[in-house]
CSV table of C-alpha atoms in Angstrom, one decimal:
chain,number,residue,atom,x,y,z
A,960,UNK,CA,56.9,-15.7,-56.0
A,961,UNK,CA,59.7,-15.0,-53.7
A,962,UNK,CA,59.3,-15.4,-49.6
A,963,UNK,CA,59.1,-11.7,-49.2
A,964,UNK,CA,56.1,-11.7,-51.5
A,965,UNK,CA,54.6,-14.6,-49.7
A,966,UNK,CA,55.2,-13.0,-46.4
A,967,UNK,CA,53.4,-9.6,-47.4
A,968,UNK,CA,50.6,-11.8,-48.6
A,969,UNK,CA,50.5,-13.5,-45.3
A,970,UNK,CA,50.3,-10.3,-43.5
A,971,UNK,CA,47.4,-9.0,-45.5
A,972,UNK,CA,45.5,-12.1,-45.1
A,973,UNK,CA,46.1,-11.7,-41.4
A,974,UNK,CA,45.1,-8.0,-41.7
A,975,UNK,CA,41.7,-8.7,-43.3
A,976,UNK,CA,40.9,-11.6,-40.8
A,977,UNK,CA,41.7,-9.0,-37.9
A,978,UNK,CA,39.8,-6.3,-39.2
A,979,UNK,CA,36.7,-8.6,-39.9
A,980,UNK,CA,37.0,-9.8,-36.3
A,981,UNK,CA,37.1,-6.5,-34.9
A,982,UNK,CA,33.8,-5.2,-36.8
A,983,UNK,CA,32.4,-8.3,-35.7
A,984,UNK,CA,32.9,-7.5,-32.3
A,985,UNK,CA,32.3,-3.9,-32.1
A,986,UNK,CA,28.9,-4.7,-34.1
A,987,UNK,CA,27.9,-7.2,-31.6
A,988,UNK,CA,29.0,-4.4,-28.8
A,989,UNK,CA,26.7,-2.1,-30.5
A,990,UNK,CA,24.0,-4.2,-31.1
A,991,UNK,CA,23.8,-4.9,-27.2
A,992,UNK,CA,24.5,-1.5,-26.4
A,993,UNK,CA,21.1,-0.5,-28.5
A,994,UNK,CA,19.2,-3.8,-27.2
A,995,UNK,CA,20.1,-2.1,-23.6
A,996,UNK,CA,19.7,1.4,-24.3
A,997,UNK,CA,15.8,0.5,-25.5
A,998,UNK,CA,15.2,-1.7,-22.5
A,999,UNK,CA,16.4,0.7,-20.4
A,1000,UNK,CA,14.6,3.5,-21.8
A,1001,UNK,CA,11.1,1.3,-21.6
A,1002,UNK,CA,12.2,0.8,-17.7
A,1003,UNK,CA,12.3,4.5,-16.9
A,1004,UNK,CA,10.3,4.9,-14.1
A,1005,UNK,CA,10.5,1.8,-12.5
A,1006,UNK,CA,12.6,0.6,-9.5
A,1007,UNK,CA,14.5,-2.8,-9.4
A,1008,UNK,CA,15.7,-4.1,-6.0
A,1009,UNK,CA,19.2,-2.4,-5.0
A,1010,UNK,CA,20.6,-5.1,-2.6
A,1011,UNK,CA,23.9,-4.5,-1.9
A,1012,UNK,CA,24.7,-2.2,-4.6
A,1013,UNK,CA,25.2,1.7,-4.5
A,1014,UNK,CA,22.3,3.9,-4.0
A,1015,UNK,CA,23.4,6.5,-6.1
A,1016,UNK,CA,25.6,7.2,-8.8
A,1017,UNK,CA,27.3,10.4,-9.9
A,1018,UNK,CA,25.9,11.0,-13.5
A,1019,UNK,CA,27.7,14.6,-13.8
A,1020,UNK,CA,31.4,12.7,-14.0
A,1021,UNK,CA,32.1,11.2,-17.6
A,1022,UNK,CA,32.3,7.2,-17.5
A,1023,UNK,CA,35.7,5.9,-17.1
A,1024,UNK,CA,36.2,3.3,-19.8
A,1025,UNK,CA,38.5,0.5,-19.5
A,1026,UNK,CA,40.3,-0.3,-22.5
A,1027,UNK,CA,39.9,-3.7,-24.1
A,1028,UNK,CA,36.8,-4.6,-21.8
A,1029,UNK,CA,33.0,-4.8,-22.8
A,1030,UNK,CA,31.1,-2.9,-20.6
A,1031,UNK,CA,28.7,-4.5,-18.3
A,1032,UNK,CA,24.9,-3.9,-18.1
A,1033,UNK,CA,25.1,-1.8,-15.2
A,1034,UNK,CA,27.6,0.5,-17.1
A,1035,UNK,CA,25.6,0.8,-20.2
A,1036,UNK,CA,22.4,1.4,-18.0
A,1037,UNK,CA,24.5,4.4,-16.1
A,1038,UNK,CA,25.8,5.5,-19.7
A,1039,UNK,CA,22.1,5.7,-21.3
A,1040,UNK,CA,20.9,7.4,-17.8
A,1041,UNK,CA,23.4,9.9,-18.0
A,1042,UNK,CA,22.8,10.5,-21.6
A,1043,UNK,CA,18.9,11.2,-20.9
A,1044,UNK,CA,19.8,13.5,-17.9
A,1045,UNK,CA,22.1,15.6,-20.0
A,1046,UNK,CA,19.1,16.4,-22.1
A,1047,UNK,CA,17.0,17.7,-19.3
A,1048,UNK,CA,16.7,21.4,-19.0
A,1049,UNK,CA,14.1,21.5,-16.4
A,1050,UNK,CA,13.8,20.0,-12.6
A,1051,UNK,CA,11.0,20.2,-10.3
A,1052,UNK,CA,12.1,19.6,-6.6
A,1053,UNK,CA,9.1,18.7,-4.6
A,1054,UNK,CA,9.5,20.2,-0.9
A,1055,UNK,CA,6.3,19.4,0.6
A,1056,UNK,CA,4.6,16.3,0.8
A,1057,UNK,CA,0.9,16.6,0.9
A,1058,UNK,CA,-0.3,14.0,3.7
A,1059,UNK,CA,2.6,15.4,6.0
A,1060,UNK,CA,2.2,18.6,7.9
A,1061,UNK,CA,4.9,17.9,10.8
A,1062,UNK,CA,7.6,20.5,9.8
A,1063,UNK,CA,9.9,18.5,12.1
A,1064,UNK,CA,9.1,15.1,10.6
A,1065,UNK,CA,9.6,16.7,7.1
A,1066,UNK,CA,13.0,17.7,8.0
A,1067,UNK,CA,14.0,14.2,9.1
A,1068,UNK,CA,12.9,13.1,5.9
A,1069,UNK,CA,15.0,15.3,4.1
A,1070,UNK,CA,18.0,14.6,6.5
A,1071,UNK,CA,17.2,10.9,5.6
A,1072,UNK,CA,17.8,11.1,1.7
A,1073,UNK,CA,21.2,12.9,1.8
A,1074,UNK,CA,22.1,10.5,4.4
A,1075,UNK,CA,22.7,13.2,7.1
A,1076,UNK,CA,20.3,11.8,9.9
A,1077,UNK,CA,21.6,12.2,13.7
A,1078,UNK,CA,20.6,10.8,17.1
A,1079,UNK,CA,17.9,13.3,17.4
A,1080,UNK,CA,16.3,12.0,14.4
A,1081,UNK,CA,16.6,8.5,15.5
A,1082,UNK,CA,14.6,9.7,18.6
A,1083,UNK,CA,12.0,11.3,16.9
A,1084,UNK,CA,11.6,8.2,14.7
A,1085,UNK,CA,11.2,6.4,18.1
A,1086,UNK,CA,8.0,8.3,18.9
A,1087,UNK,CA,6.3,7.1,15.6
A,1088,UNK,CA,6.4,3.4,16.4
A,1089,UNK,CA,4.0,2.0,18.7
A,1090,UNK,CA,5.1,-0.7,20.6
A,1091,UNK,CA,3.7,-2.8,23.4
A,1092,UNK,CA,5.3,-1.1,26.3
A,1093,UNK,CA,4.5,2.3,25.0
A,1094,UNK,CA,0.9,1.9,25.5
A,1095,UNK,CA,-0.3,1.6,29.1
A,1096,UNK,CA,-3.7,1.9,28.6
A,1097,UNK,CA,-6.1,2.9,25.4
A,1098,UNK,CA,-8.3,4.7,27.9
A,1099,UNK,CA,-5.8,7.2,28.7
A,1100,UNK,CA,-4.5,9.9,26.4
A,1101,UNK,CA,-3.3,10.2,23.8
A,1102,UNK,CA,-4.7,6.7,22.9
A,1103,UNK,CA,-8.5,7.5,23.8
A,1104,UNK,CA,-8.2,10.3,21.1
A,1105,UNK,CA,-7.3,8.1,18.1
A,1106,UNK,CA,-8.5,9.8,15.1
A,1107,UNK,CA,-9.0,7.6,12.6
A,1108,UNK,CA,-10.9,3.6,12.0
A,1109,UNK,CA,-8.5,1.8,10.0
A,1110,UNK,CA,-9.1,-1.9,9.8
A,1111,UNK,CA,-6.4,-3.7,8.0
A,1112,UNK,CA,-5.4,-6.9,10.1
A,1113,UNK,CA,-5.8,-7.8,13.9
A,1114,UNK,CA,-3.9,-6.0,15.7
A,1115,UNK,CA,-5.3,-3.0,14.2
A,1116,UNK,CA,-8.5,-3.8,14.7
A,1117,UNK,CA,-8.4,-4.5,18.3
A,1118,UNK,CA,-6.4,-1.1,18.6
A,1119,UNK,CA,-9.3,0.7,16.8
A,1120,UNK,CA,-12.0,-1.0,18.9
A,1121,UNK,CA,-10.8,0.3,22.3
A,1122,UNK,CA,-10.6,3.9,21.9
A,1123,UNK,CA,-14.1,3.6,19.6
A,1124,UNK,CA,-15.7,2.0,22.8
A,1125,UNK,CA,-14.5,4.4,25.0
A,1126,UNK,CA,-15.6,7.2,22.7
A,1127,UNK,CA,-19.1,6.1,22.3
A,1128,UNK,CA,-19.3,5.6,26.4
A,1129,UNK,CA,-18.1,9.6,26.6
A,1130,UNK,CA,-20.1,10.7,23.9
A,1131,UNK,CA,-23.2,8.8,25.3
A,1132,UNK,CA,-24.0,6.6,22.1
A,1133,UNK,CA,-25.0,3.0,21.8
A,1134,UNK,CA,-22.2,1.6,20.0
A,1135,UNK,CA,-23.3,0.0,16.6
A,1136,UNK,CA,-21.9,-3.1,15.2
A,1137,UNK,CA,-22.3,-4.2,11.5
A,1138,UNK,CA,-22.3,-7.8,11.0
A,1139,UNK,CA,-20.8,-9.3,8.0
A,1140,UNK,CA,-23.2,-11.8,6.1
A,1141,UNK,CA,-21.1,-14.4,5.2
A,1142,UNK,CA,-22.1,-17.1,2.4
A,1143,UNK,CA,-21.3,-20.1,0.5
A,1144,UNK,CA,-21.7,-20.7,-3.0
A,1145,UNK,CA,-24.5,-17.7,-2.9
A,1146,UNK,CA,-26.2,-19.4,0.1
A,1147,UNK,CA,-26.5,-18.1,3.9
A,1148,UNK,CA,-24.8,-20.2,6.0
A,1149,UNK,CA,-26.8,-21.8,9.0
A,1150,UNK,CA,-24.4,-23.5,11.0
A,1151,UNK,CA,-23.9,-21.5,14.0
A,1152,UNK,CA,-20.7,-22.7,14.9
A,1153,UNK,CA,-19.3,-21.7,11.4
A,1154,UNK,CA,-20.8,-18.5,11.6
A,1155,UNK,CA,-19.3,-17.4,14.7
A,1156,UNK,CA,-15.7,-18.8,13.6
A,1157,UNK,CA,-16.1,-17.1,10.5
A,1158,UNK,CA,-17.0,-13.5,12.4
A,1159,UNK,CA,-14.0,-14.3,14.3
A,1160,UNK,CA,-11.3,-15.0,11.6
A,1161,UNK,CA,-8.5,-12.4,11.4
A,1162,UNK,CA,-8.9,-9.6,9.1
A,1163,UNK,CA,-6.0,-10.7,6.9
A,1164,UNK,CA,-8.0,-13.8,6.2
A,1165,UNK,CA,-10.9,-12.1,5.1
A,1166,UNK,CA,-9.6,-9.4,2.2
A,1167,UNK,CA,-9.1,-6.9,5.2
A,1168,UNK,CA,-12.9,-6.7,5.6
A,1169,UNK,CA,-13.5,-7.2,9.5
A,1170,UNK,CA,-16.5,-9.8,10.6
A,1171,UNK,CA,-17.7,-7.4,13.1
A,1172,UNK,CA,-17.4,-3.5,12.4
A,1173,UNK,CA,-17.6,-1.1,14.9
A,1174,UNK,CA,-19.3,2.3,14.2
A,1175,UNK,CA,-19.7,5.4,16.5
A,1176,UNK,CA,-21.7,8.4,15.5
A,1177,UNK,CA,-19.2,11.4,15.1
A,1178,UNK,CA,-16.0,9.5,15.2
A,1179,UNK,CA,-13.5,10.5,12.3
A,1180,UNK,CA,-12.8,7.7,9.4
A,1181,UNK,CA,-10.7,7.2,6.4
A,1182,UNK,CA,-12.3,5.8,3.1
A,1183,UNK,CA,-10.0,3.9,1.3
A,1184,UNK,CA,-11.6,2.8,-1.8
A,1185,UNK,CA,-12.5,5.3,-4.4
A,1186,UNK,CA,-11.2,6.1,-8.0
A,1187,UNK,CA,-8.4,8.3,-6.9
A,1188,UNK,CA,-7.1,5.8,-4.4
A,1189,UNK,CA,-7.0,3.1,-6.9
A,1190,UNK,CA,-5.1,4.9,-9.3
A,1191,UNK,CA,-2.7,5.7,-6.2
A,1192,UNK,CA,-3.3,9.6,-6.6
A,1193,UNK,CA,-4.0,9.9,-2.9
A,1194,UNK,CA,-3.9,7.6,0.3
A,1195,UNK,CA,-7.3,8.1,1.7
A,1196,UNK,CA,-10.0,10.6,2.1
A,1197,UNK,CA,-11.0,12.0,5.7
A,1198,UNK,CA,-14.5,11.7,7.1
A,1199,UNK,CA,-16.7,11.5,9.8
A,1200,UNK,CA,-19.4,9.0,10.3
A,1201,UNK,CA,-22.7,10.5,11.1
A,1202,UNK,CA,-25.1,7.9,10.6
A,1203,UNK,CA,-25.8,4.2,9.6
A,1204,UNK,CA,-28.5,3.3,7.2
A,1205,UNK,CA,-30.2,-0.2,8.0
A,1206,UNK,CA,-33.3,-2.2,7.9
A,1207,UNK,CA,-35.2,-1.9,11.3
A,1208,UNK,CA,-35.8,-5.2,11.5
A,1209,UNK,CA,-32.1,-6.3,11.3
A,1210,UNK,CA,-31.0,-5.1,14.8
A,1211,UNK,CA,-30.6,-7.3,17.3
A,1212,UNK,CA,-28.7,-7.2,21.1
A,1213,UNK,CA,-27.7,-10.7,21.1
A,1214,UNK,CA,-24.3,-10.6,22.1
A,1215,UNK,CA,-22.1,-11.8,19.5
A,1216,UNK,CA,-18.9,-11.2,21.1
A,1217,UNK,CA,-17.2,-10.4,24.5
A,1218,UNK,CA,-15.1,-7.6,23.1
A,1219,UNK,CA,-18.1,-5.1,22.9
A,1220,UNK,CA,-20.1,-3.6,25.8
A,1221,UNK,CA,-23.2,-5.6,26.6
A,1222,UNK,CA,-25.7,-2.6,25.2
A,1223,UNK,CA,-24.0,-3.0,21.7
A,1224,UNK,CA,-26.5,-3.0,18.8
A,1225,UNK,CA,-26.0,-5.5,16.2
A,1226,UNK,CA,-27.0,-4.8,12.5
A,1227,UNK,CA,-27.2,-7.6,10.4
A,1228,UNK,CA,-28.4,-6.0,7.2
A,1229,UNK,CA,-27.1,-2.8,6.7
A,1230,UNK,CA,-27.6,-0.4,3.9
A,1231,UNK,CA,-25.3,2.2,3.8
A,1232,UNK,CA,-23.3,4.2,5.9
A,1233,UNK,CA,-23.6,8.1,5.9
A,1234,UNK,CA,-20.0,10.0,5.9
A,1235,UNK,CA,-19.5,13.5,6.3
A,1236,UNK,CA,-16.7,14.7,4.0
A,1237,UNK,CA,-15.6,18.4,4.2
A,1238,UNK,CA,-14.0,18.8,0.9
A,1239,UNK,CA,-16.8,16.7,-1.1
A,1240,UNK,CA,-18.0,18.5,-4.1
A,1241,UNK,CA,-20.9,16.0,-4.9
A,1242,UNK,CA,-24.2,17.2,-5.4
A,1243,UNK,CA,-27.1,15.3,-4.4
A,1244,UNK,CA,-30.5,15.4,-5.7
A,1245,UNK,CA,-31.9,14.0,-2.3
A,1246,UNK,CA,-34.0,16.4,-0.6
A,1247,UNK,CA,-33.3,14.7,2.9
A,1248,UNK,CA,-29.8,14.5,2.7
A,1249,UNK,CA,-27.6,17.2,4.3
A,1250,UNK,CA,-24.7,18.9,2.1
A,1251,UNK,CA,-21.2,17.0,2.5
A,1252,UNK,CA,-23.1,13.8,3.5
A,1253,UNK,CA,-22.0,10.9,1.3
A,1254,UNK,CA,-23.6,7.4,1.5
A,1255,UNK,CA,-21.3,4.7,1.6
A,1256,UNK,CA,-22.7,1.2,0.2
A,1257,UNK,CA,-21.8,-2.1,1.8
A,1258,UNK,CA,-19.0,-3.6,0.4
A,1259,UNK,CA,-18.8,-7.3,-1.0
A,1260,UNK,CA,-15.7,-9.4,-0.9
A,1261,UNK,CA,-14.9,-13.0,-1.7
A,1262,UNK,CA,-12.9,-15.0,0.0
A,1263,UNK,CA,-11.4,-18.5,0.3
A,1264,UNK,CA,-11.2,-20.3,3.8
A,1265,UNK,CA,-10.4,-23.6,5.0
A,1266,UNK,CA,-13.1,-24.8,7.4
A,1267,UNK,CA,-11.8,-28.3,8.0
A,1268,UNK,CA,-10.3,-27.6,11.4
A,1269,UNK,CA,-13.9,-25.9,12.5
A,1270,UNK,CA,-16.6,-28.4,11.1
A,1271,UNK,CA,-16.8,-32.0,11.9
A,1272,UNK,CA,-14.5,-34.5,10.3
A,1273,UNK,CA,-17.3,-35.9,7.6
A,1274,UNK,CA,-17.9,-32.0,6.6
A,1275,UNK,CA,-14.7,-30.3,5.0
A,1276,UNK,CA,-16.0,-27.9,2.4
A,1277,UNK,CA,-14.5,-24.6,1.0
A,1278,UNK,CA,-16.4,-21.5,2.2
A,1279,UNK,CA,-16.4,-18.7,0.1
């Protein structure tokens, strides 16, 4: 075999090895693309943190492939998304929100989605934020007309107690406060100091249930627990509190908090609250229950509190 034959054989082997290497690389890329495609399809509808990444991608334009460079994970996801979008033949655009009727605010949200907000929109947003300087007195309008009772944290609890007390005075009703019945390991707590401290705990430490819940007949309220809310179909149901049903011997006028007026009644064993829901379609078999009135039972919630700073040093239990 001469030199030319040796050279041809060498080139043939080189071509074979090169082809095998290219096919292996291509197969690896295709497998990765398939895996990323499956992962991207499974993750449709989930929102990841954007950080500093662009908030939008123009899928109408074909991707610009760089020769000799493997696509990144983001580029693969964009290609998969583009292929999915190209298969969509019907698009529904929601132009109205269920819980917002303010046309000007809806317009602001539309501008915000397209990045077209101006200074007027900024001024409107300032009216939606309540800060300390903007509230002169909760006894003045419009703060004395707070339409809802929402208990989620200590600040909201205080803000809602003030107008509720004011409305009770205006309507001539005696304020009623539902007192939480805290227990430890299923047994009632007898230590008066511990009872008082637990009732004064912030809502964010008691699974959003206040120790002292104020009720005023006729004041609007929002129900935040039912099946539709758990499924995130709605944020809450509007209703009007009408009556608190409780055991007759559980009412007391002994002052438990200086926040409420001296004539406040403290209910220690409530049974349920009657809430009027205008859109209710529940049919009740109770003869004495008026239409649209829905009984809301007492809610029980377990939480853990460190009481080591409340009790003496020789008693440091955990209260549930």
